[in-house]
Amino acid sequence: MVITTLADGIIRTMEGARDTVNETLFEPVIRLGVTGLARSGKTVFITSLVANLLDRGRMMQLQAAAEGRITAAYLQPQPDDTVPRFDYEAHLGALTAREPHWPDSTRAISELRVSLKVQPNGLLGGLQGPRTVHLDIVDYPGEWLLDLALLDKSFEEWSSEVLERIEARDEAKAYRELLASTDITAKLDEQEAQALAAKFTEYLHAARGAGFYDCTPGRFLLPGDLAGSPAITFAPIAGAASVGRRSLGREMARRYEAYKSHVVKPFFRDQFARIDRQVVLVDALGAIHNGPRAVEDLRGAMTDILSAFRPGTNAFLSRLLLGKRVERILFSASKADHLHHTQHSELTAIMEALTRDARDRASFAGAQTASMALASLRATTEETLDHEGTALNCVRGALLDTGKQAAFYPGQLPSDPSHLLGSVRDGAEAWLDQDYQVMRFAPAPLTLKPGFGPPHIRLDKAAQFLIGDKL
Ligand SMILES: Nc1nc2c(ncn2[C@@H]2O[C@H](COP(=O)(O)OP(=O)(O)OP(=O)(O)O)[C@@H](O)[C@H]2O)c(=O)[nH]1
Ligand SMILES: [Mg+2]
């Protein structure tokens, strides 16, 4: 269905009504959102999921696949003409090349439709022919969800919050100095506006590099095709409400509002509001490796990101959703192939603890949730080594930097996640017991048997949770 706004109210047009009715009656569409912070593993997840849906030999935990009821799977043109297509072929090409490499970073939204021909089960199964289920997979940056909080704030409120927050941050020194030397009451000078926006953007990049997650507006970091446009050429300024028309300060406030109405709202309206099922990928191991501060930052970011899935936290979103909700949310610790399987339950527990704050504050309005440790593309094998008389459960793979094979023991994660998060809350700078190491592995060269997708860990279980009930 096409959703458009009319004077900020919402109507659903019946454009293409015949197709829509057809689809909803006979060909169900599942919109699966895949999100997570930068480098959390979204692209690899989608690429491997699609490859494993097309060739289902490794999908035995997906019930319909195990029962042989998925009789065909194929890619189709996606329904949304204005969203870039997820470049499945290029990403798969990277992973399955003779010298495989990880796909390039993707910094905007994209979409892909996989259609499955499914033989219904149950009593009527034998009587009915197969039906088609369309799976529309949407990849979007988790950072964009953080912008939801801007909708409730005026330029004044946002500016004073941001300025207060960056007061003590070294990364923002250059911006603060530039702002202090700029006369915001003077007539708008585009060069000055651009200089302020550029310095503020530099600050955001530096802050994110330093591990801060509160780096909004999200599109300043990931501008895509908005780069250079006025909607992202603004910056926080104190006292803009009281300055004259045509002044720099007033124009900044106007552009902030334009950002909200032309960038943030359309994303929530046209993409977010239509999602039925959601995966949130979290690079928990990466954060643990980076130390207590990074884990604490990640926890904060998860709480903020997940607030988008709790209708009621935001008036605009509640109005937009009109009671529609994401039905299932899967929290996945990605890249679990960095750990021997004997530690996967610890990783899942840490993952659950990281998102518990968000869950405790409110349930996700009836959505079913689950947590899982998974690897979209398994780059390692397991082995047990003898280390001075004790058995160490290791993983082996080719190191990304050198290409050399290495066996690797990352350290023992605590079985009680509060041990980890507790030392975070106490303000520890480093872990007490041991360092948790993460090696970066290169993807292993693949020789795929016909009918088999790339190797993974629990991707089939994830698929069963996300779409199994609809097949
Ligand atoms: N070992 C292993 N590494 C993975 C796996 N998935 C992702 N990675 C690593 O994580 C990196 C990021 O994965 P992407 O899928 O590109 O992550 P993304 O969320 O799409 O990243 P952006 O597009 O930059 O936001 C990859 O380059 C790999 O190094 C996995 O299943 N196993
Ligand atoms: Mg990506």
PDB file of C-alpha atoms in Angstrom, residues 144-403:
ATOM      1  CA  TRP A 144      18.589   6.946  11.358  1.00  0.00           C
ATOM      2  CA  LEU A 145      16.356   5.760  14.175  1.00  0.00           C
ATOM      3  CA  LEU A 146      18.150   8.107  16.563  1.00  0.00           C
ATOM      4  CA  ASP A 147      16.721  11.060  14.636  1.00  0.00           C
ATOM      5  CA  LEU A 148      13.266  10.186  15.923  1.00  0.00           C
ATOM      6  CA  ALA A 149      14.059  12.146  19.076  1.00  0.00           C
ATOM      7  CA  LEU A 150      14.513  15.336  17.024  1.00  0.00           C
ATOM      8  CA  LEU A 151      10.859  15.396  16.033  1.00  0.00           C
ATOM      9  CA  ASP A 152       9.788  16.400  19.524  1.00  0.00           C
ATOM     10  CA  LYS A 153      12.374  19.156  19.835  1.00  0.00           C
ATOM     11  CA  SER A 154      12.433  22.730  18.577  1.00  0.00           C
ATOM     12  CA  PHE A 155      15.670  24.102  17.169  1.00  0.00           C
ATOM     13  CA  GLU A 156      16.204  25.994  20.415  1.00  0.00           C
ATOM     14  CA  GLU A 157      15.778  22.894  22.554  1.00  0.00           C
ATOM     15  CA  TRP A 158      17.919  20.730  20.335  1.00  0.00           C
ATOM     16  CA  SER A 159      20.664  23.357  20.134  1.00  0.00           C
ATOM     17  CA  SER A 160      20.871  23.920  23.845  1.00  0.00           C
ATOM     18  CA  GLU A 161      20.971  20.182  24.534  1.00  0.00           C
ATOM     19  CA  VAL A 162      23.722  19.599  21.998  1.00  0.00           C
ATOM     20  CA  LEU A 163      25.761  22.635  23.051  1.00  0.00           C
ATOM     21  CA  GLU A 164      25.613  21.542  26.656  1.00  0.00           C
ATOM     22  CA  ARG A 165      26.660  18.025  25.755  1.00  0.00           C
ATOM     23  CA  ILE A 166      29.639  19.098  23.655  1.00  0.00           C
ATOM     24  CA  GLU A 167      30.818  21.751  26.082  1.00  0.00           C
ATOM     25  CA  ALA A 168      33.334  19.389  27.675  1.00  0.00           C
ATOM     26  CA  ARG A 169      34.274  17.367  24.600  1.00  0.00           C
ATOM     27  CA  ASP A 170      37.653  18.006  23.026  1.00  0.00           C
ATOM     28  CA  GLU A 171      36.335  16.777  19.702  1.00  0.00           C
ATOM     29  CA  ALA A 172      34.029  19.819  19.575  1.00  0.00           C
ATOM     30  CA  LYS A 173      36.621  22.471  20.380  1.00  0.00           C
ATOM     31  CA  ALA A 174      36.979  23.705  16.807  1.00  0.00           C
ATOM     32  CA  TYR A 175      33.224  23.983  16.396  1.00  0.00           C
ATOM     33  CA  ARG A 176      32.800  25.885  19.655  1.00  0.00           C
ATOM     34  CA  GLU A 177      35.505  28.341  18.638  1.00  0.00           C
ATOM     35  CA  LEU A 178      34.015  28.916  15.222  1.00  0.00           C
ATOM     36  CA  LEU A 179      30.559  29.425  16.705  1.00  0.00           C
ATOM     37  CA  ALA A 180      31.915  31.919  19.239  1.00  0.00           C
ATOM     38  CA  SER A 181      33.446  33.976  16.471  1.00  0.00           C
ATOM     39  CA  THR A 182      30.342  33.927  14.269  1.00  0.00           C
ATOM     40  CA  ASP A 183      27.698  36.638  14.490  1.00  0.00           C
ATOM     41  CA  ILE A 184      24.429  34.729  14.215  1.00  0.00           C
ATOM     42  CA  THR A 185      22.378  37.933  14.106  1.00  0.00           C
ATOM     43  CA  ALA A 186      24.077  39.049  10.890  1.00  0.00           C
ATOM     44  CA  LYS A 187      22.415  38.495   7.542  1.00  0.00           C
ATOM     45  CA  LEU A 188      22.756  34.938   6.276  1.00  0.00           C
ATOM     46  CA  ASP A 189      26.028  34.320   4.485  1.00  0.00           C
ATOM     47  CA  GLU A 190      25.968  30.894   2.830  1.00  0.00           C
ATOM     48  CA  GLN A 191      29.725  30.470   3.230  1.00  0.00           C
ATOM     49  CA  GLU A 192      29.391  30.955   6.960  1.00  0.00           C
ATOM     50  CA  ALA A 193      26.503  28.533   7.185  1.00  0.00           C
ATOM     51  CA  GLN A 194      28.508  25.934   5.299  1.00  0.00           C
ATOM     52  CA  ALA A 195      31.566  26.496   7.454  1.00  0.00           C
ATOM     53  CA  LEU A 196      29.551  25.968  10.646  1.00  0.00           C
ATOM     54  CA  ALA A 197      27.857  22.849   9.277  1.00  0.00           C
ATOM     55  CA  ALA A 198      31.197  21.479   8.087  1.00  0.00           C
ATOM     56  CA  LYS A 199      32.860  21.988  11.481  1.00  0.00           C
ATOM     57  CA  PHE A 200      29.902  20.483  13.271  1.00  0.00           C
ATOM     58  CA  THR A 201      29.985  17.477  10.939  1.00  0.00           C
ATOM     59  CA  GLU A 202      33.705  17.107  11.598  1.00  0.00           C
ATOM     60  CA  TYR A 203      32.905  17.038  15.281  1.00  0.00           C
ATOM     61  CA  LEU A 204      30.279  14.319  14.746  1.00  0.00           C
ATOM     62  CA  HIS A 205      32.747  12.151  12.862  1.00  0.00           C
ATOM     63  CA  ALA A 206      35.390  12.623  15.545  1.00  0.00           C
ATOM     64  CA  ALA A 207      32.867  11.904  18.300  1.00  0.00           C
ATOM     65  CA  ARG A 208      31.737   8.722  16.651  1.00  0.00           C
ATOM     66  CA  GLY A 209      35.335   7.694  16.138  1.00  0.00           C
ATOM     67  CA  ALA A 210      35.867   8.245  19.852  1.00  0.00           C
ATOM     68  CA  GLY A 211      32.984   5.896  20.648  1.00  0.00           C
ATOM     69  CA  PHE A 212      30.153   8.351  21.327  1.00  0.00           C
ATOM     70  CA  TYR A 213      26.869   7.197  19.859  1.00  0.00           C
ATOM     71  CA  ASP A 214      24.798  10.359  20.446  1.00  0.00           C
ATOM     72  CA  CYS A 215      25.793  11.662  17.040  1.00  0.00           C
ATOM     73  CA  THR A 216      22.668  13.173  15.566  1.00  0.00           C
ATOM     74  CA  PRO A 217      21.445  14.366  13.094  1.00  0.00           C
ATOM     75  CA  GLY A 218      22.062  10.957  11.554  1.00  0.00           C
ATOM     76  CA  ARG A 219      22.343  12.142   7.962  1.00  0.00           C
ATOM     77  CA  PHE A 220      25.274  14.394   8.802  1.00  0.00           C
ATOM     78  CA  LEU A 221      27.308  11.216   9.124  1.00  0.00           C
ATOM     79  CA  LEU A 222      25.594   9.310   6.336  1.00  0.00           C
ATOM     80  CA  PRO A 223      24.371  11.983   3.911  1.00  0.00           C
ATOM     81  CA  GLY A 224      23.932   9.827   0.807  1.00  0.00           C
ATOM     82  CA  ASP A 225      22.353  11.937  -1.911  1.00  0.00           C
ATOM     83  CA  LEU A 226      21.607  14.753   0.536  1.00  0.00           C
ATOM     84  CA  ALA A 227      25.276  15.778   0.622  1.00  0.00           C
ATOM     85  CA  GLY A 228      25.582  19.535   0.216  1.00  0.00           C
ATOM     86  CA  SER A 229      21.854  20.251   0.398  1.00  0.00           C
ATOM     87  CA  PRO A 230      20.519  22.984   2.734  1.00  0.00           C
ATOM     88  CA  ALA A 231      18.571  20.409   4.756  1.00  0.00           C
ATOM     89  CA  ILE A 232      21.858  19.186   6.198  1.00  0.00           C
ATOM     90  CA  THR A 233      23.677  22.525   6.182  1.00  0.00           C
ATOM     91  CA  PHE A 234      22.853  23.692   9.675  1.00  0.00           C
ATOM     92  CA  ALA A 235      24.382  23.408  13.131  1.00  0.00           C
ATOM     93  CA  PRO A 236      23.348  24.012  16.755  1.00  0.00           C
ATOM     94  CA  ILE A 237      23.248  27.657  17.769  1.00  0.00           C
ATOM     95  CA  ALA A 238      22.111  29.226  21.028  1.00  0.00           C
ATOM     96  CA  GLY A 239      19.527  31.997  21.017  1.00  0.00           C
ATOM     97  CA  ALA A 240      18.329  31.536  17.443  1.00  0.00           C
ATOM     98  CA  ALA A 241      14.679  32.169  18.343  1.00  0.00           C
ATOM     99  CA  SER A 242      15.241  35.811  19.190  1.00  0.00           C
ATOM    100  CA  VAL A 243      17.259  36.872  16.158  1.00  0.00           C
ATOM    101  CA  GLY A 244      15.849  38.739  13.198  1.00  0.00           C
ATOM    102  CA  ARG A 245      14.493  37.343   9.963  1.00  0.00           C
ATOM    103  CA  ARG A 246      17.030  36.630   7.221  1.00  0.00           C
ATOM    104  CA  SER A 247      19.734  36.253   9.833  1.00  0.00           C
ATOM    105  CA  LEU A 248      22.091  33.302   9.939  1.00  0.00           C
ATOM    106  CA  GLY A 249      20.534  32.074  13.191  1.00  0.00           C
ATOM    107  CA  ARG A 250      16.994  32.173  11.851  1.00  0.00           C
ATOM    108  CA  GLU A 251      17.972  30.369   8.672  1.00  0.00           C
ATOM    109  CA  MET A 252      19.647  27.605  10.673  1.00  0.00           C
ATOM    110  CA  ALA A 253      16.419  27.091  12.603  1.00  0.00           C
ATOM    111  CA  ARG A 254      14.464  26.928   9.349  1.00  0.00           C
ATOM    112  CA  ARG A 255      16.803  24.325   7.900  1.00  0.00           C
ATOM    113  CA  TYR A 256      16.563  22.228  11.040  1.00  0.00           C
ATOM    114  CA  GLU A 257      12.785  22.157  10.574  1.00  0.00           C
ATOM    115  CA  ALA A 258      13.284  21.290   6.899  1.00  0.00           C
ATOM    116  CA  TYR A 259      15.516  18.389   7.931  1.00  0.00           C
ATOM    117  CA  LYS A 260      12.800  17.073  10.187  1.00  0.00           C
ATOM    118  CA  SER A 261       9.994  17.377   7.675  1.00  0.00           C
ATOM    119  CA  HIS A 262      11.855  16.440   4.476  1.00  0.00           C
ATOM    120  CA  VAL A 263      14.312  13.863   5.756  1.00  0.00           C
ATOM    121  CA  VAL A 264      13.314  12.378   9.103  1.00  0.00           C
ATOM    122  CA  LYS A 265       9.549  12.185   8.697  1.00  0.00           C
ATOM    123  CA  PRO A 266       9.573  10.690   5.193  1.00  0.00           C
ATOM    124  CA  PHE A 267      11.871   7.895   6.343  1.00  0.00           C
ATOM    125  CA  PHE A 268       9.577   6.964   9.215  1.00  0.00           C
ATOM    126  CA  ARG A 269       6.456   7.360   7.114  1.00  0.00           C
ATOM    127  CA  ASP A 270       7.557   5.644   3.912  1.00  0.00           C
ATOM    128  CA  GLN A 271       9.885   2.976   5.263  1.00  0.00           C
ATOM    129  CA  PHE A 272       9.821   2.430   8.980  1.00  0.00           C
ATOM    130  CA  ALA A 273       6.038   2.433   9.399  1.00  0.00           C
ATOM    131  CA  ARG A 274       5.647  -0.383   6.884  1.00  0.00           C
ATOM    132  CA  ILE A 275       7.980  -2.891   8.516  1.00  0.00           C
ATOM    133  CA  ASP A 276       6.394  -6.116   9.788  1.00  0.00           C
ATOM    134  CA  ARG A 277       9.409  -7.965  11.116  1.00  0.00           C
ATOM    135  CA  GLN A 278      12.708  -6.547  12.296  1.00  0.00           C
ATOM    136  CA  VAL A 279      16.250  -7.768  12.929  1.00  0.00           C
ATOM    137  CA  VAL A 280      18.533  -5.578  15.017  1.00  0.00           C
ATOM    138  CA  LEU A 281      22.153  -6.643  14.575  1.00  0.00           C
ATOM    139  CA  VAL A 282      24.626  -5.838  17.302  1.00  0.00           C
ATOM    140  CA  ASP A 283      28.388  -6.232  17.174  1.00  0.00           C
ATOM    141  CA  ALA A 284      28.563  -7.041  20.859  1.00  0.00           C
ATOM    142  CA  LEU A 285      31.951  -8.771  20.590  1.00  0.00           C
ATOM    143  CA  GLY A 286      33.463  -5.734  18.901  1.00  0.00           C
ATOM    144  CA  ALA A 287      32.265  -3.486  21.718  1.00  0.00           C
ATOM    145  CA  ILE A 288      33.509  -5.897  24.392  1.00  0.00           C
ATOM    146  CA  HIS A 289      36.883  -5.916  22.704  1.00  0.00           C
ATOM    147  CA  ASN A 290      36.951  -2.101  22.766  1.00  0.00           C
ATOM    148  CA  GLY A 291      36.440  -2.054  26.528  1.00  0.00           C
ATOM    149  CA  PRO A 292      33.921  -0.968  29.165  1.00  0.00           C
ATOM    150  CA  ARG A 293      33.247   2.508  27.746  1.00  0.00           C
ATOM    151  CA  ALA A 294      32.330   1.094  24.366  1.00  0.00           C
ATOM    152  CA  VAL A 295      29.975  -1.432  25.964  1.00  0.00           C
ATOM    153  CA  GLU A 296      28.272   1.298  27.963  1.00  0.00           C
ATOM    154  CA  ASP A 297      27.938   3.444  24.841  1.00  0.00           C
ATOM    155  CA  LEU A 298      26.502   0.534  22.938  1.00  0.00           C
ATOM    156  CA  ARG A 299      23.963  -0.088  25.679  1.00  0.00           C
ATOM    157  CA  GLY A 300      22.881   3.547  25.568  1.00  0.00           C
ATOM    158  CA  ALA A 301      22.636   3.479  21.787  1.00  0.00           C
ATOM    159  CA  MET A 302      20.512   0.335  21.873  1.00  0.00           C
ATOM    160  CA  THR A 303      18.119   1.923  24.338  1.00  0.00           C
ATOM    161  CA  ASP A 304      17.720   4.968  22.092  1.00  0.00           C
ATOM    162  CA  ILE A 305      17.421   2.973  18.896  1.00  0.00           C
ATOM    163  CA  LEU A 306      14.888   0.595  20.351  1.00  0.00           C
ATOM    164  CA  SER A 307      12.678   3.426  21.568  1.00  0.00           C
ATOM    165  CA  ALA A 308      11.506   3.648  17.953  1.00  0.00           C
ATOM    166  CA  PHE A 309       9.895   0.236  18.460  1.00  0.00           C
ATOM    167  CA  ARG A 310       7.901   1.346  21.462  1.00  0.00           C
ATOM    168  CA  PRO A 311       4.960   3.278  20.069  1.00  0.00           C
ATOM    169  CA  GLY A 312       3.797   5.822  22.550  1.00  0.00           C
ATOM    170  CA  THR A 313       7.268   7.210  23.132  1.00  0.00           C
ATOM    171  CA  ASN A 314       6.703   9.601  20.257  1.00  0.00           C
ATOM    172  CA  ALA A 315       3.493  11.350  19.236  1.00  0.00           C
ATOM    173  CA  PHE A 316       4.335  11.587  15.548  1.00  0.00           C
ATOM    174  CA  LEU A 317       5.155   7.909  15.362  1.00  0.00           C
ATOM    175  CA  SER A 318       2.023   6.829  17.210  1.00  0.00           C
ATOM    176  CA  ARG A 319      -0.127   8.852  14.838  1.00  0.00           C
ATOM    177  CA  LEU A 320       1.709   7.418  11.882  1.00  0.00           C
ATOM    178  CA  LEU A 321       1.454   3.802  12.929  1.00  0.00           C
ATOM    179  CA  LEU A 322      -2.262   3.966  13.757  1.00  0.00           C
ATOM    180  CA  GLY A 323      -1.953   0.855  15.840  1.00  0.00           C
ATOM    181  CA  LYS A 324       0.092  -1.069  13.273  1.00  0.00           C
ATOM    182  CA  ARG A 325       3.171  -2.565  14.873  1.00  0.00           C
ATOM    183  CA  VAL A 326       6.254  -4.586  14.191  1.00  0.00           C
ATOM    184  CA  GLU A 327       5.154  -8.108  14.995  1.00  0.00           C
ATOM    185  CA  ARG A 328       8.509  -9.697  15.728  1.00  0.00           C
ATOM    186  CA  ILE A 329      11.884  -8.282  16.666  1.00  0.00           C
ATOM    187  CA  LEU A 330      15.041 -10.359  16.693  1.00  0.00           C
ATOM    188  CA  PHE A 331      18.107  -9.095  18.539  1.00  0.00           C
ATOM    189  CA  SER A 332      21.160 -10.734  17.080  1.00  0.00           C
ATOM    190  CA  ALA A 333      24.726 -10.675  18.263  1.00  0.00           C
ATOM    191  CA  SER A 334      26.426 -10.938  14.882  1.00  0.00           C
ATOM    192  CA  LYS A 335      29.803 -12.462  13.961  1.00  0.00           C
ATOM    193  CA  ALA A 336      29.443 -15.300  16.487  1.00  0.00           C
ATOM    194  CA  ASP A 337      31.943 -17.332  14.453  1.00  0.00           C
ATOM    195  CA  HIS A 338      34.627 -15.400  16.355  1.00  0.00           C
ATOM    196  CA  LEU A 339      33.759 -17.611  19.318  1.00  0.00           C
ATOM    197  CA  HIS A 340      33.741 -21.357  19.849  1.00  0.00           C
ATOM    198  CA  HIS A 341      30.128 -22.551  20.123  1.00  0.00           C
ATOM    199  CA  THR A 342      30.651 -23.396  23.804  1.00  0.00           C
ATOM    200  CA  GLN A 343      30.578 -19.631  24.439  1.00  0.00           C
ATOM    201  CA  HIS A 344      27.565 -18.731  22.315  1.00  0.00           C
ATOM    202  CA  SER A 345      25.120 -18.856  25.196  1.00  0.00           C
ATOM    203  CA  GLU A 346      27.278 -16.357  27.112  1.00  0.00           C
ATOM    204  CA  LEU A 347      27.235 -14.076  24.096  1.00  0.00           C
ATOM    205  CA  THR A 348      23.459 -14.329  23.845  1.00  0.00           C
ATOM    206  CA  ALA A 349      23.126 -13.513  27.538  1.00  0.00           C
ATOM    207  CA  ILE A 350      25.292 -10.421  27.131  1.00  0.00           C
ATOM    208  CA  MET A 351      23.235  -9.405  24.132  1.00  0.00           C
ATOM    209  CA  GLU A 352      20.052  -9.770  26.169  1.00  0.00           C
ATOM    210  CA  ALA A 353      21.526  -7.752  29.000  1.00  0.00           C
ATOM    211  CA  LEU A 354      22.529  -4.991  26.596  1.00  0.00           C
ATOM    212  CA  THR A 355      18.962  -4.580  25.402  1.00  0.00           C
ATOM    213  CA  ARG A 356      17.306  -5.221  28.753  1.00  0.00           C
ATOM    214  CA  ASP A 357      17.017  -1.550  29.688  1.00  0.00           C
ATOM    215  CA  ALA A 358      14.982  -0.908  26.608  1.00  0.00           C
ATOM    216  CA  ARG A 359      12.856  -3.983  27.211  1.00  0.00           C
ATOM    217  CA  ASP A 360      12.254  -3.275  30.865  1.00  0.00           C
ATOM    218  CA  ARG A 361      10.988   0.222  30.365  1.00  0.00           C
ATOM    219  CA  ALA A 362       8.156  -0.925  28.214  1.00  0.00           C
ATOM    220  CA  SER A 363       7.392  -4.008  26.288  1.00  0.00           C
ATOM    221  CA  PHE A 364       7.523  -3.609  22.571  1.00  0.00           C
ATOM    222  CA  ALA A 365       3.760  -3.208  22.449  1.00  0.00           C
ATOM    223  CA  GLY A 366       2.985  -6.838  21.976  1.00  0.00           C
ATOM    224  CA  ALA A 367       5.790  -7.627  19.567  1.00  0.00           C
ATOM    225  CA  GLN A 368       7.392 -11.035  20.026  1.00  0.00           C
ATOM    226  CA  THR A 369      11.095 -10.681  20.700  1.00  0.00           C
ATOM    227  CA  ALA A 370      14.012 -13.115  20.755  1.00  0.00           C
ATOM    228  CA  SER A 371      17.790 -12.908  21.148  1.00  0.00           C
ATOM    229  CA  MET A 372      20.314 -15.010  19.319  1.00  0.00           C
ATOM    230  CA  ALA A 373      24.015 -15.217  18.602  1.00  0.00           C
ATOM    231  CA  LEU A 374      24.574 -15.852  14.915  1.00  0.00           C
ATOM    232  CA  ALA A 375      27.110 -15.648  12.138  1.00  0.00           C
ATOM    233  CA  SER A 376      25.746 -14.722   8.739  1.00  0.00           C
ATOM    234  CA  LEU A 377      28.852 -16.050   7.058  1.00  0.00           C
ATOM    235  CA  ARG A 378      31.002 -18.458   8.927  1.00  0.00           C
ATOM    236  CA  ALA A 379      34.662 -17.542   8.424  1.00  0.00           C
ATOM    237  CA  THR A 380      36.184 -19.923  10.972  1.00  0.00           C
ATOM    238  CA  THR A 381      36.351 -23.554  12.024  1.00  0.00           C
ATOM    239  CA  GLU A 382      36.519 -24.763  15.612  1.00  0.00           C
ATOM    240  CA  GLU A 383      39.322 -26.616  17.292  1.00  0.00           C
ATOM    241  CA  THR A 384      40.429 -27.466  20.791  1.00  0.00           C
ATOM    242  CA  LEU A 385      44.082 -26.868  21.618  1.00  0.00           C
ATOM    243  CA  ASP A 386      46.076 -27.989  24.567  1.00  0.00           C
ATOM    244  CA  HIS A 387      47.519 -24.990  26.370  1.00  0.00           C
ATOM    245  CA  GLU A 388      49.838 -25.920  29.232  1.00  0.00           C
ATOM    246  CA  GLY A 389      47.667 -28.832  30.196  1.00  0.00           C
ATOM    247  CA  THR A 390      44.264 -27.172  29.823  1.00  0.00           C
ATOM    248  CA  ALA A 391      42.009 -27.515  26.822  1.00  0.00           C
ATOM    249  CA  LEU A 392      41.299 -24.232  25.063  1.00  0.00           C
ATOM    250  CA  ASN A 393      38.312 -23.969  22.746  1.00  0.00           C
ATOM    251  CA  CYS A 394      39.551 -21.950  19.793  1.00  0.00           C
ATOM    252  CA  VAL A 395      38.429 -20.832  16.373  1.00  0.00           C
ATOM    253  CA  ARG A 396      40.691 -20.955  13.328  1.00  0.00           C
ATOM    254  CA  GLY A 397      40.610 -18.794  10.242  1.00  0.00           C
ATOM    255  CA  ALA A 398      42.606 -16.590   7.886  1.00  0.00           C
ATOM    256  CA  LEU A 399      43.502 -13.259   9.453  1.00  0.00           C
ATOM    257  CA  LEU A 400      42.186 -10.294   7.521  1.00  0.00           C
ATOM    258  CA  ASP A 401      45.385  -8.270   7.726  1.00  0.00           C
ATOM    259  CA  THR A 402      47.942 -10.878   6.800  1.00  0.00           C
ATOM    260  CA  GLY A 403      45.958 -13.721   5.235  1.00  0.00           C
TER     261      GLY A 403
END
